[in-house]
């Protein structure tokens, strides 16, 4: 992926303080396309301030920027600048489907996150930022951290864990008051859960392929068939409720169902295409030093599939604060089910990071 040498364009935004936009070129795109990050906080457009903290929010399937915008707006202030992005192609799906039908490769997405982080830090005149991630955002944001740990001072993950770091288990003091999560019965992934995970991910990948090589209508119809099956076949769904349930908190995507298309499944195919060919997709790793880069992990308990291991939770929960594990009585979209609590955890992490810089 080649990033244009042009300076980022600063544009007004109806939903944010401003928008940083730039042109990006990839090997899969016929022509450069515009990539933007919504910026909240850090003063006003007319009178920008010097922020003490910079955060980068990244959502996953099937959400666009609206998933993290309320959290970013609640956290942002003159001293806290929040940048909000979504998966490439998830905002203007029609244009992405036409211009980049093959989706974005794994390395492309990681590079886009890296360039976004650099633009944000340059705009704020800061050297490090804090990552706030959900779903595929956890995967790609953490791969970005593995590539550029020098740019990250902390990570808050929502519902998707990381691969275990051998070094992380050996460092730091055990906080006995923070170990309740390690005995939580919801930690264990079952064989049935693993089967459900593989089933839905391959279905989403297949829907993407059908949409690409037959027609968008066929791919979208195939994707909707999964949701129909999951609504009345308990062994198909991945959550305790259904993705169309309004009563269960955090069970359904934050994006309107009418906007969820098969094209949004391209990350599933990017990962599974490597596995099916006998290869291995890159695996994000937890920080080697959780003292230097603390991790906060928030997850929903009301699921039949879990996206973390007990060893990862044990490493984080048994480490000294601000490392922390918090389970919520909800589904996958924790920030939708418990918005105030997620904002509180983000602010708590920033508060601890600020105290460290003053020492």
Tab-separated table of C-alpha atoms in Angstrom:
chain	number	residue	atom	x	y	z
A	1	UNK	CA	0.000	0.000	0.000
A	2	UNK	CA	1.377	3.378	-1.013
A	3	UNK	CA	0.265	6.461	0.827
A	4	UNK	CA	0.170	9.721	-1.133
A	5	UNK	CA	2.695	12.350	-0.145
A	6	UNK	CA	0.034	15.063	-0.071
A	7	UNK	CA	-0.755	16.697	3.248
A	8	UNK	CA	-3.972	15.616	4.910
A	9	UNK	CA	-6.890	17.841	4.008
A	10	UNK	CA	-8.642	19.448	6.969
A	11	UNK	CA	-12.355	19.566	6.290
A	12	UNK	CA	-15.423	20.618	8.274
A	13	UNK	CA	-17.668	17.841	9.547
A	14	UNK	CA	-21.283	17.827	10.670
A	15	UNK	CA	-20.662	15.140	13.303
A	16	UNK	CA	-17.134	15.979	14.479
A	17	UNK	CA	-14.902	18.976	15.161
A	18	UNK	CA	-13.141	18.385	11.862
A	19	UNK	CA	-12.197	15.650	9.433
A	20	UNK	CA	-8.676	14.779	8.314
A	21	UNK	CA	-8.784	13.367	4.790
A	22	UNK	CA	-6.103	12.081	2.463
A	23	UNK	CA	-5.854	9.980	-0.702
A	24	UNK	CA	-4.760	6.358	-0.411
A	25	UNK	CA	-3.617	3.986	-3.152
A	26	UNK	CA	-3.618	0.180	-2.914
A	27	UNK	CA	-2.706	-2.543	-5.361
A	28	UNK	CA	-6.359	-3.622	-5.390
A	29	UNK	CA	-7.741	-0.166	-6.284
A	30	UNK	CA	-7.987	1.144	-9.817
A	31	UNK	CA	-7.457	4.712	-8.608
A	32	UNK	CA	-6.690	6.508	-5.315
A	33	UNK	CA	-9.593	6.786	-2.915
A	34	UNK	CA	-10.233	9.148	-0.041
A	35	UNK	CA	-9.651	7.997	3.520
A	36	UNK	CA	-10.768	10.111	6.456
A	37	UNK	CA	-10.710	10.224	10.243
A	38	UNK	CA	-13.303	12.152	12.267
A	39	UNK	CA	-11.674	14.249	14.986
A	40	UNK	CA	-13.464	15.087	18.239
A	41	UNK	CA	-12.059	17.326	20.972
A	42	UNK	CA	-8.719	19.087	21.018
A	43	UNK	CA	-10.338	22.513	21.126
A	44	UNK	CA	-12.597	23.951	18.453
A	45	UNK	CA	-12.095	24.240	14.726
A	46	UNK	CA	-11.521	27.986	15.155
A	47	UNK	CA	-9.337	27.631	18.239
A	48	UNK	CA	-7.522	24.269	18.406
A	49	UNK	CA	-5.808	23.420	21.683
A	50	UNK	CA	-2.790	21.316	22.560
A	51	UNK	CA	-4.242	17.954	23.708
A	52	UNK	CA	-2.562	15.880	26.408
A	53	UNK	CA	-4.116	12.644	25.133
A	54	UNK	CA	-4.834	11.284	21.672
A	55	UNK	CA	-7.145	8.306	21.147
A	56	UNK	CA	-7.808	6.295	18.012
A	57	UNK	CA	-11.142	4.431	17.875
A	58	UNK	CA	-11.587	1.596	15.361
A	59	UNK	CA	-14.734	-0.525	15.007
A	60	UNK	CA	-15.265	-3.805	13.141
A	61	UNK	CA	-17.967	-5.798	11.351
A	62	UNK	CA	-20.398	-4.456	10.225
A	63	UNK	CA	-20.162	-1.023	11.811
A	64	UNK	CA	-19.061	2.320	10.462
A	65	UNK	CA	-17.882	5.350	12.460
A	66	UNK	CA	-21.246	5.649	14.200
A	67	UNK	CA	-20.341	2.718	16.468
A	68	UNK	CA	-17.647	4.654	18.342
A	69	UNK	CA	-18.794	8.250	17.759
A	70	UNK	CA	-20.939	8.543	20.947
A	71	UNK	CA	-18.062	7.239	23.101
A	72	UNK	CA	-15.555	9.533	21.430
A	73	UNK	CA	-17.845	12.546	21.865
A	74	UNK	CA	-18.333	11.716	25.562
A	75	UNK	CA	-14.599	11.334	26.207
A	76	UNK	CA	-13.355	14.231	24.058
A	77	UNK	CA	-12.389	17.588	25.550
A	78	UNK	CA	-9.933	20.396	24.904
A	79	UNK	CA	-7.224	18.168	26.379
A	80	UNK	CA	-8.389	14.852	24.875
A	81	UNK	CA	-8.459	14.456	21.089
A	82	UNK	CA	-10.325	11.450	19.710
A	83	UNK	CA	-9.990	10.154	16.162
A	84	UNK	CA	-12.694	7.789	14.887
A	85	UNK	CA	-12.299	5.473	11.905
A	86	UNK	CA	-13.937	2.277	10.674
A	87	UNK	CA	-12.812	-0.580	8.486
A	88	UNK	CA	-11.802	0.581	4.971
A	89	UNK	CA	-14.744	0.421	2.612
A	90	UNK	CA	-17.305	0.221	5.420
A	91	UNK	CA	-18.497	3.824	5.060
A	92	UNK	CA	-19.269	4.283	1.387
A	93	UNK	CA	-19.933	0.629	0.612
A	94	UNK	CA	-21.294	1.237	-2.898
A	95	UNK	CA	-18.142	3.094	-3.984
A	96	UNK	CA	-15.838	0.546	-2.339
A	97	UNK	CA	-17.696	-2.366	-3.907
A	98	UNK	CA	-17.267	-0.787	-7.326
A	99	UNK	CA	-13.738	0.579	-6.969
A	100	UNK	CA	-12.170	-2.136	-4.792
A	101	UNK	CA	-14.261	-5.291	-5.350
A	102	UNK	CA	-11.483	-7.452	-3.930
A	103	UNK	CA	-11.640	-5.719	-0.577
A	104	UNK	CA	-8.513	-4.771	1.322
A	105	UNK	CA	-5.670	-7.094	2.177
A	106	UNK	CA	-4.643	-7.571	5.807
A	107	UNK	CA	-1.401	-5.645	5.403
A	108	UNK	CA	-3.252	-2.837	3.604
A	109	UNK	CA	-5.616	-2.321	6.535
A	110	UNK	CA	-2.760	-2.325	9.061
A	111	UNK	CA	-0.919	0.288	6.988
A	112	UNK	CA	-4.040	2.447	6.790
A	113	UNK	CA	-4.356	2.333	10.604
A	114	UNK	CA	-0.660	3.195	10.894
A	115	UNK	CA	-0.931	6.182	8.546
A	116	UNK	CA	-4.053	7.377	10.361
A	117	UNK	CA	-2.236	7.224	13.700
A	118	UNK	CA	0.683	9.179	12.278
A	119	UNK	CA	-1.651	11.862	10.877
A	120	UNK	CA	-3.490	12.198	14.186
A	121	UNK	CA	-0.297	12.466	16.224
A	122	UNK	CA	1.157	14.972	13.786
A	123	UNK	CA	-2.014	17.067	13.958
A	124	UNK	CA	-1.979	16.975	17.771
A	125	UNK	CA	1.806	17.417	18.125
A	126	UNK	CA	1.896	14.317	20.358
A	127	UNK	CA	4.164	11.265	20.279
A	128	UNK	CA	1.838	8.458	21.442
A	129	UNK	CA	-1.834	7.553	21.364
A	130	UNK	CA	-4.249	5.165	23.089
A	131	UNK	CA	-6.135	2.573	21.042
A	132	UNK	CA	-9.844	1.872	21.675
A	133	UNK	CA	-10.906	-1.122	19.579
A	134	UNK	CA	-13.846	-3.448	18.901
A	135	UNK	CA	-14.319	-6.596	16.820
A	136	UNK	CA	-12.080	-6.545	13.695
A	137	UNK	CA	-10.767	-3.248	15.043
A	138	UNK	CA	-9.113	-5.273	17.830
A	139	UNK	CA	-7.442	-7.516	15.267
A	140	UNK	CA	-6.137	-4.833	12.917
A	141	UNK	CA	-5.469	-2.248	15.626
A	142	UNK	CA	-3.406	-4.767	17.570
A	143	UNK	CA	-1.464	-5.761	14.443
A	144	UNK	CA	-0.709	-2.053	14.037
A	145	UNK	CA	0.551	-1.992	17.644
A	146	UNK	CA	2.759	-5.019	16.967
A	147	UNK	CA	4.230	-3.152	13.996
A	148	UNK	CA	4.575	0.244	15.707
A	149	UNK	CA	4.638	-0.162	19.510
A	150	UNK	CA	6.518	3.151	19.705
A	151	UNK	CA	3.288	5.015	18.848
A	152	UNK	CA	0.998	3.384	21.457
A	153	UNK	CA	0.825	3.978	25.227
A	154	UNK	CA	-2.246	1.852	26.055
A	155	UNK	CA	-4.922	-0.408	24.551
A	156	UNK	CA	-8.586	-0.866	25.429
A	157	UNK	CA	-10.071	-3.916	23.718
A	158	UNK	CA	-13.786	-4.657	23.511
A	159	UNK	CA	-14.781	-8.328	23.175
A	160	UNK	CA	-11.789	-9.577	21.132
A	161	UNK	CA	-8.678	-10.783	22.949
A	162	UNK	CA	-5.074	-11.086	21.816
A	163	UNK	CA	-2.576	-13.879	21.435
A	164	UNK	CA	-0.586	-14.513	24.582
A	165	UNK	CA	2.810	-12.935	25.012
A	166	UNK	CA	5.299	-15.128	26.877
A	167	UNK	CA	6.934	-12.079	28.387
A	168	UNK	CA	3.696	-10.573	29.691
A	169	UNK	CA	3.019	-13.474	32.060
A	170	UNK	CA	6.401	-13.056	33.746
A	171	UNK	CA	6.310	-9.333	34.451
A	172	UNK	CA	4.348	-7.164	36.843
A	173	UNK	CA	2.866	-7.763	40.261
A	174	UNK	CA	-0.187	-9.895	40.812
A	175	UNK	CA	-3.137	-7.845	42.004
A	176	UNK	CA	-5.237	-10.239	44.062
A	177	UNK	CA	-8.262	-7.946	43.957
A	178	UNK	CA	-8.198	-8.110	40.160
A	179	UNK	CA	-8.312	-11.897	39.748
A	180	UNK	CA	-12.049	-12.517	40.001
A	181	UNK	CA	-12.286	-12.627	36.226
A	182	UNK	CA	-10.007	-15.680	36.070
A	183	UNK	CA	-12.633	-17.820	37.822
A	184	UNK	CA	-15.549	-16.547	35.744
A	185	UNK	CA	-17.411	-19.543	34.254
A	186	UNK	CA	-17.935	-17.577	31.039
A	187	UNK	CA	-14.247	-17.763	30.225
A	188	UNK	CA	-14.163	-21.208	28.711
A	189	UNK	CA	-14.660	-21.630	24.982
A	190	UNK	CA	-16.510	-24.856	24.243
A	191	UNK	CA	-16.128	-27.189	21.277
A	192	UNK	CA	-19.615	-26.166	20.176
A	193	UNK	CA	-18.553	-22.531	20.403
A	194	UNK	CA	-15.565	-23.187	18.166
A	195	UNK	CA	-17.807	-24.901	15.606
A	196	UNK	CA	-20.216	-21.936	15.664
A	197	UNK	CA	-17.306	-19.531	15.182
A	198	UNK	CA	-15.933	-21.364	12.147
A	199	UNK	CA	-19.441	-21.786	10.704
A	200	UNK	CA	-20.454	-18.122	10.836
A	201	UNK	CA	-17.082	-16.818	9.678
A	202	UNK	CA	-17.009	-19.130	6.656
A	203	UNK	CA	-20.629	-18.166	5.904
A	204	UNK	CA	-19.733	-14.453	5.948
A	205	UNK	CA	-16.673	-15.135	3.777
A	206	UNK	CA	-18.824	-17.127	1.329
A	207	UNK	CA	-21.384	-14.315	1.197
A	208	UNK	CA	-18.606	-11.891	0.296
A	209	UNK	CA	-17.368	-14.195	-2.491
A	210	UNK	CA	-20.868	-14.666	-3.890
A	211	UNK	CA	-21.376	-10.912	-3.890
A	212	UNK	CA	-18.087	-10.395	-5.674
A	213	UNK	CA	-18.257	-13.112	-8.339
A	214	UNK	CA	-21.996	-13.362	-9.001
A	215	UNK	CA	-23.918	-10.272	-7.967
A	216	UNK	CA	-24.260	-8.068	-4.914
A	217	UNK	CA	-27.890	-9.154	-4.636
A	218	UNK	CA	-26.976	-12.847	-4.423
A	219	UNK	CA	-24.284	-12.203	-1.817
A	220	UNK	CA	-26.561	-10.037	0.290
A	221	UNK	CA	-29.371	-12.595	0.142
A	222	UNK	CA	-26.996	-15.364	1.244
A	223	UNK	CA	-25.847	-13.245	4.190
A	224	UNK	CA	-29.425	-12.517	5.265
A	225	UNK	CA	-30.141	-16.255	5.146
A	226	UNK	CA	-27.644	-16.742	7.975
A	227	UNK	CA	-29.465	-14.237	10.186
A	228	UNK	CA	-32.766	-15.946	9.400
A	229	UNK	CA	-31.346	-19.324	10.387
A	230	UNK	CA	-29.732	-17.938	13.546
A	231	UNK	CA	-33.050	-16.434	14.654
A	232	UNK	CA	-34.792	-19.819	15.012
A	233	UNK	CA	-31.976	-22.416	15.132
A	234	UNK	CA	-30.217	-22.080	18.506
A	235	UNK	CA	-27.153	-24.067	17.440
A	236	UNK	CA	-26.380	-21.603	14.623
A	237	UNK	CA	-26.336	-18.278	16.505
A	238	UNK	CA	-23.245	-17.034	18.339
A	239	UNK	CA	-25.009	-15.046	21.068
A	240	UNK	CA	-27.400	-15.991	23.837
A	241	UNK	CA	-30.115	-13.898	22.217
A	242	UNK	CA	-30.563	-13.154	18.540
A	243	UNK	CA	-29.010	-10.441	16.401
A	244	UNK	CA	-32.505	-9.059	15.782
A	245	UNK	CA	-33.543	-9.038	19.441
A	246	UNK	CA	-34.311	-5.620	20.901
A	247	UNK	CA	-34.672	-6.859	24.471
A	248	UNK	CA	-31.201	-8.326	24.977
A	249	UNK	CA	-28.507	-5.631	25.394
A	250	UNK	CA	-25.672	-5.491	22.916
A	251	UNK	CA	-26.913	-8.399	20.816
A	252	UNK	CA	-27.411	-6.612	17.510
A	253	UNK	CA	-25.026	-4.569	15.352
A	254	UNK	CA	-25.078	-0.812	15.854
A	255	UNK	CA	-25.480	-0.338	12.106
A	256	UNK	CA	-29.009	-0.485	10.629
A	257	UNK	CA	-29.674	-3.949	9.206
A	258	UNK	CA	-30.626	-2.488	5.815
A	259	UNK	CA	-27.029	-1.248	5.433
A	260	UNK	CA	-25.361	-4.595	6.219
A	261	UNK	CA	-24.140	-6.088	2.940
A	262	UNK	CA	-22.041	-9.083	1.952
A	263	UNK	CA	-19.137	-6.807	0.923
A	264	UNK	CA	-18.505	-6.070	4.593
A	265	UNK	CA	-17.423	-9.695	4.969
A	266	UNK	CA	-14.149	-9.208	3.090
A	267	UNK	CA	-11.992	-9.407	6.285
A	268	UNK	CA	-13.324	-12.914	6.928
A	269	UNK	CA	-12.235	-14.007	3.459
A	270	UNK	CA	-8.829	-12.318	3.815
A	271	UNK	CA	-8.152	-14.401	6.923
A	272	UNK	CA	-9.784	-17.669	5.881
A	273	UNK	CA	-8.301	-17.634	2.374
A	274	UNK	CA	-4.860	-17.904	3.982
A	275	UNK	CA	-5.959	-20.691	6.311
A	276	UNK	CA	-7.623	-22.686	3.519
A	277	UNK	CA	-4.492	-22.397	1.396
A	278	UNK	CA	-2.438	-23.910	4.179
A	279	UNK	CA	-0.985	-20.634	5.368
A	280	UNK	CA	-1.445	-18.670	8.529
A	281	UNK	CA	-2.813	-15.129	8.870
A	282	UNK	CA	-0.849	-12.797	11.155
A	283	UNK	CA	-1.776	-13.187	14.812
A	284	UNK	CA	-1.889	-10.073	17.008
A	285	UNK	CA	0.083	-10.448	20.230
A	286	UNK	CA	-0.404	-8.864	23.612
A	287	UNK	CA	2.318	-6.383	24.628
A	288	UNK	CA	5.507	-7.997	25.910
A	289	UNK	CA	5.560	-5.410	28.685
A	290	UNK	CA	2.156	-4.711	30.188
A	291	UNK	CA	3.753	-2.114	32.467
A	292	UNK	CA	4.837	-0.070	29.453
A	293	UNK	CA	1.656	-0.660	27.449
A	294	UNK	CA	-1.276	-1.575	29.726
A	295	UNK	CA	-4.274	-3.468	28.342
A	296	UNK	CA	-7.897	-3.134	29.474
A	297	UNK	CA	-10.259	-5.836	28.224
A	298	UNK	CA	-14.061	-5.476	28.259
A	299	UNK	CA	-16.245	-8.330	27.031
A	300	UNK	CA	-19.841	-9.469	26.855
A	301	UNK	CA	-20.786	-12.642	28.726
A	302	UNK	CA	-24.058	-13.376	26.923
A	303	UNK	CA	-22.502	-15.201	23.980
A	304	UNK	CA	-22.131	-18.787	22.817
A	305	UNK	CA	-18.807	-17.923	21.160
A	306	UNK	CA	-15.902	-16.178	22.866
A	307	UNK	CA	-13.093	-14.380	21.113
A	308	UNK	CA	-10.466	-14.681	23.815
A	309	UNK	CA	-8.596	-17.367	25.712
A	310	UNK	CA	-8.512	-17.968	29.438
A	311	UNK	CA	-4.717	-17.528	29.373
A	312	UNK	CA	-5.020	-14.038	27.858
A	313	UNK	CA	-7.570	-12.995	30.478
A	314	UNK	CA	-5.418	-14.449	33.233
A	315	UNK	CA	-2.351	-12.503	32.056
A	316	UNK	CA	-4.278	-9.222	31.974
A	317	UNK	CA	-6.411	-9.735	35.094
A	318	UNK	CA	-3.482	-10.820	37.268
A	319	UNK	CA	-1.306	-7.904	36.206
A	320	UNK	CA	-1.126	-4.750	38.265
A	321	UNK	CA	-3.536	-1.898	37.394
A	322	UNK	CA	-4.460	-0.274	35.098
A	323	UNK	CA	-4.520	-3.682	33.385
A	324	UNK	CA	-8.016	-4.959	33.910
A	325	UNK	CA	-10.686	-7.419	32.762
A	326	UNK	CA	-14.381	-6.546	33.044
A	327	UNK	CA	-17.208	-8.835	31.955
A	328	UNK	CA	-20.652	-7.378	31.194
A	329	UNK	CA	-24.060	-9.031	31.056
A	330	UNK	CA	-24.577	-8.343	27.375
A	331	UNK	CA	-23.673	-9.503	23.894
A	332	UNK	CA	-20.871	-8.519	21.545
A	333	UNK	CA	-21.606	-4.774	21.315
A	334	UNK	CA	-20.636	-3.787	24.858
A	335	UNK	CA	-20.347	-0.055	24.083
A	336	UNK	CA	-23.968	-0.064	22.907
A	337	UNK	CA	-25.287	-2.005	25.907
A	338	UNK	CA	-23.227	-0.183	28.575
A	339	UNK	CA	-22.142	3.149	27.058
A	340	UNK	CA	-21.552	4.987	30.351
A	341	UNK	CA	-19.470	2.142	31.747
A	342	UNK	CA	-17.287	1.976	28.638
A	343	UNK	CA	-16.719	5.747	28.785
A	344	UNK	CA	-15.765	5.390	32.446
A	345	UNK	CA	-13.201	2.675	31.653
A	346	UNK	CA	-11.669	4.765	28.857
A	347	UNK	CA	-11.346	7.764	31.185
A	348	UNK	CA	-9.879	5.592	33.952
A	349	UNK	CA	-7.189	4.283	31.610
A	350	UNK	CA	-6.319	7.816	30.469
A	351	UNK	CA	-6.166	9.003	34.084
A	352	UNK	CA	-3.657	6.298	34.977
A	353	UNK	CA	-1.572	6.983	31.882
A	354	UNK	CA	-1.477	10.686	32.778
A	355	UNK	CA	-0.311	9.947	36.324
A	356	UNK	CA	2.513	7.853	34.897
A	357	UNK	CA	3.735	10.671	32.688
A	358	UNK	CA	3.936	12.993	35.711
A	359	UNK	CA	6.126	10.613	37.700
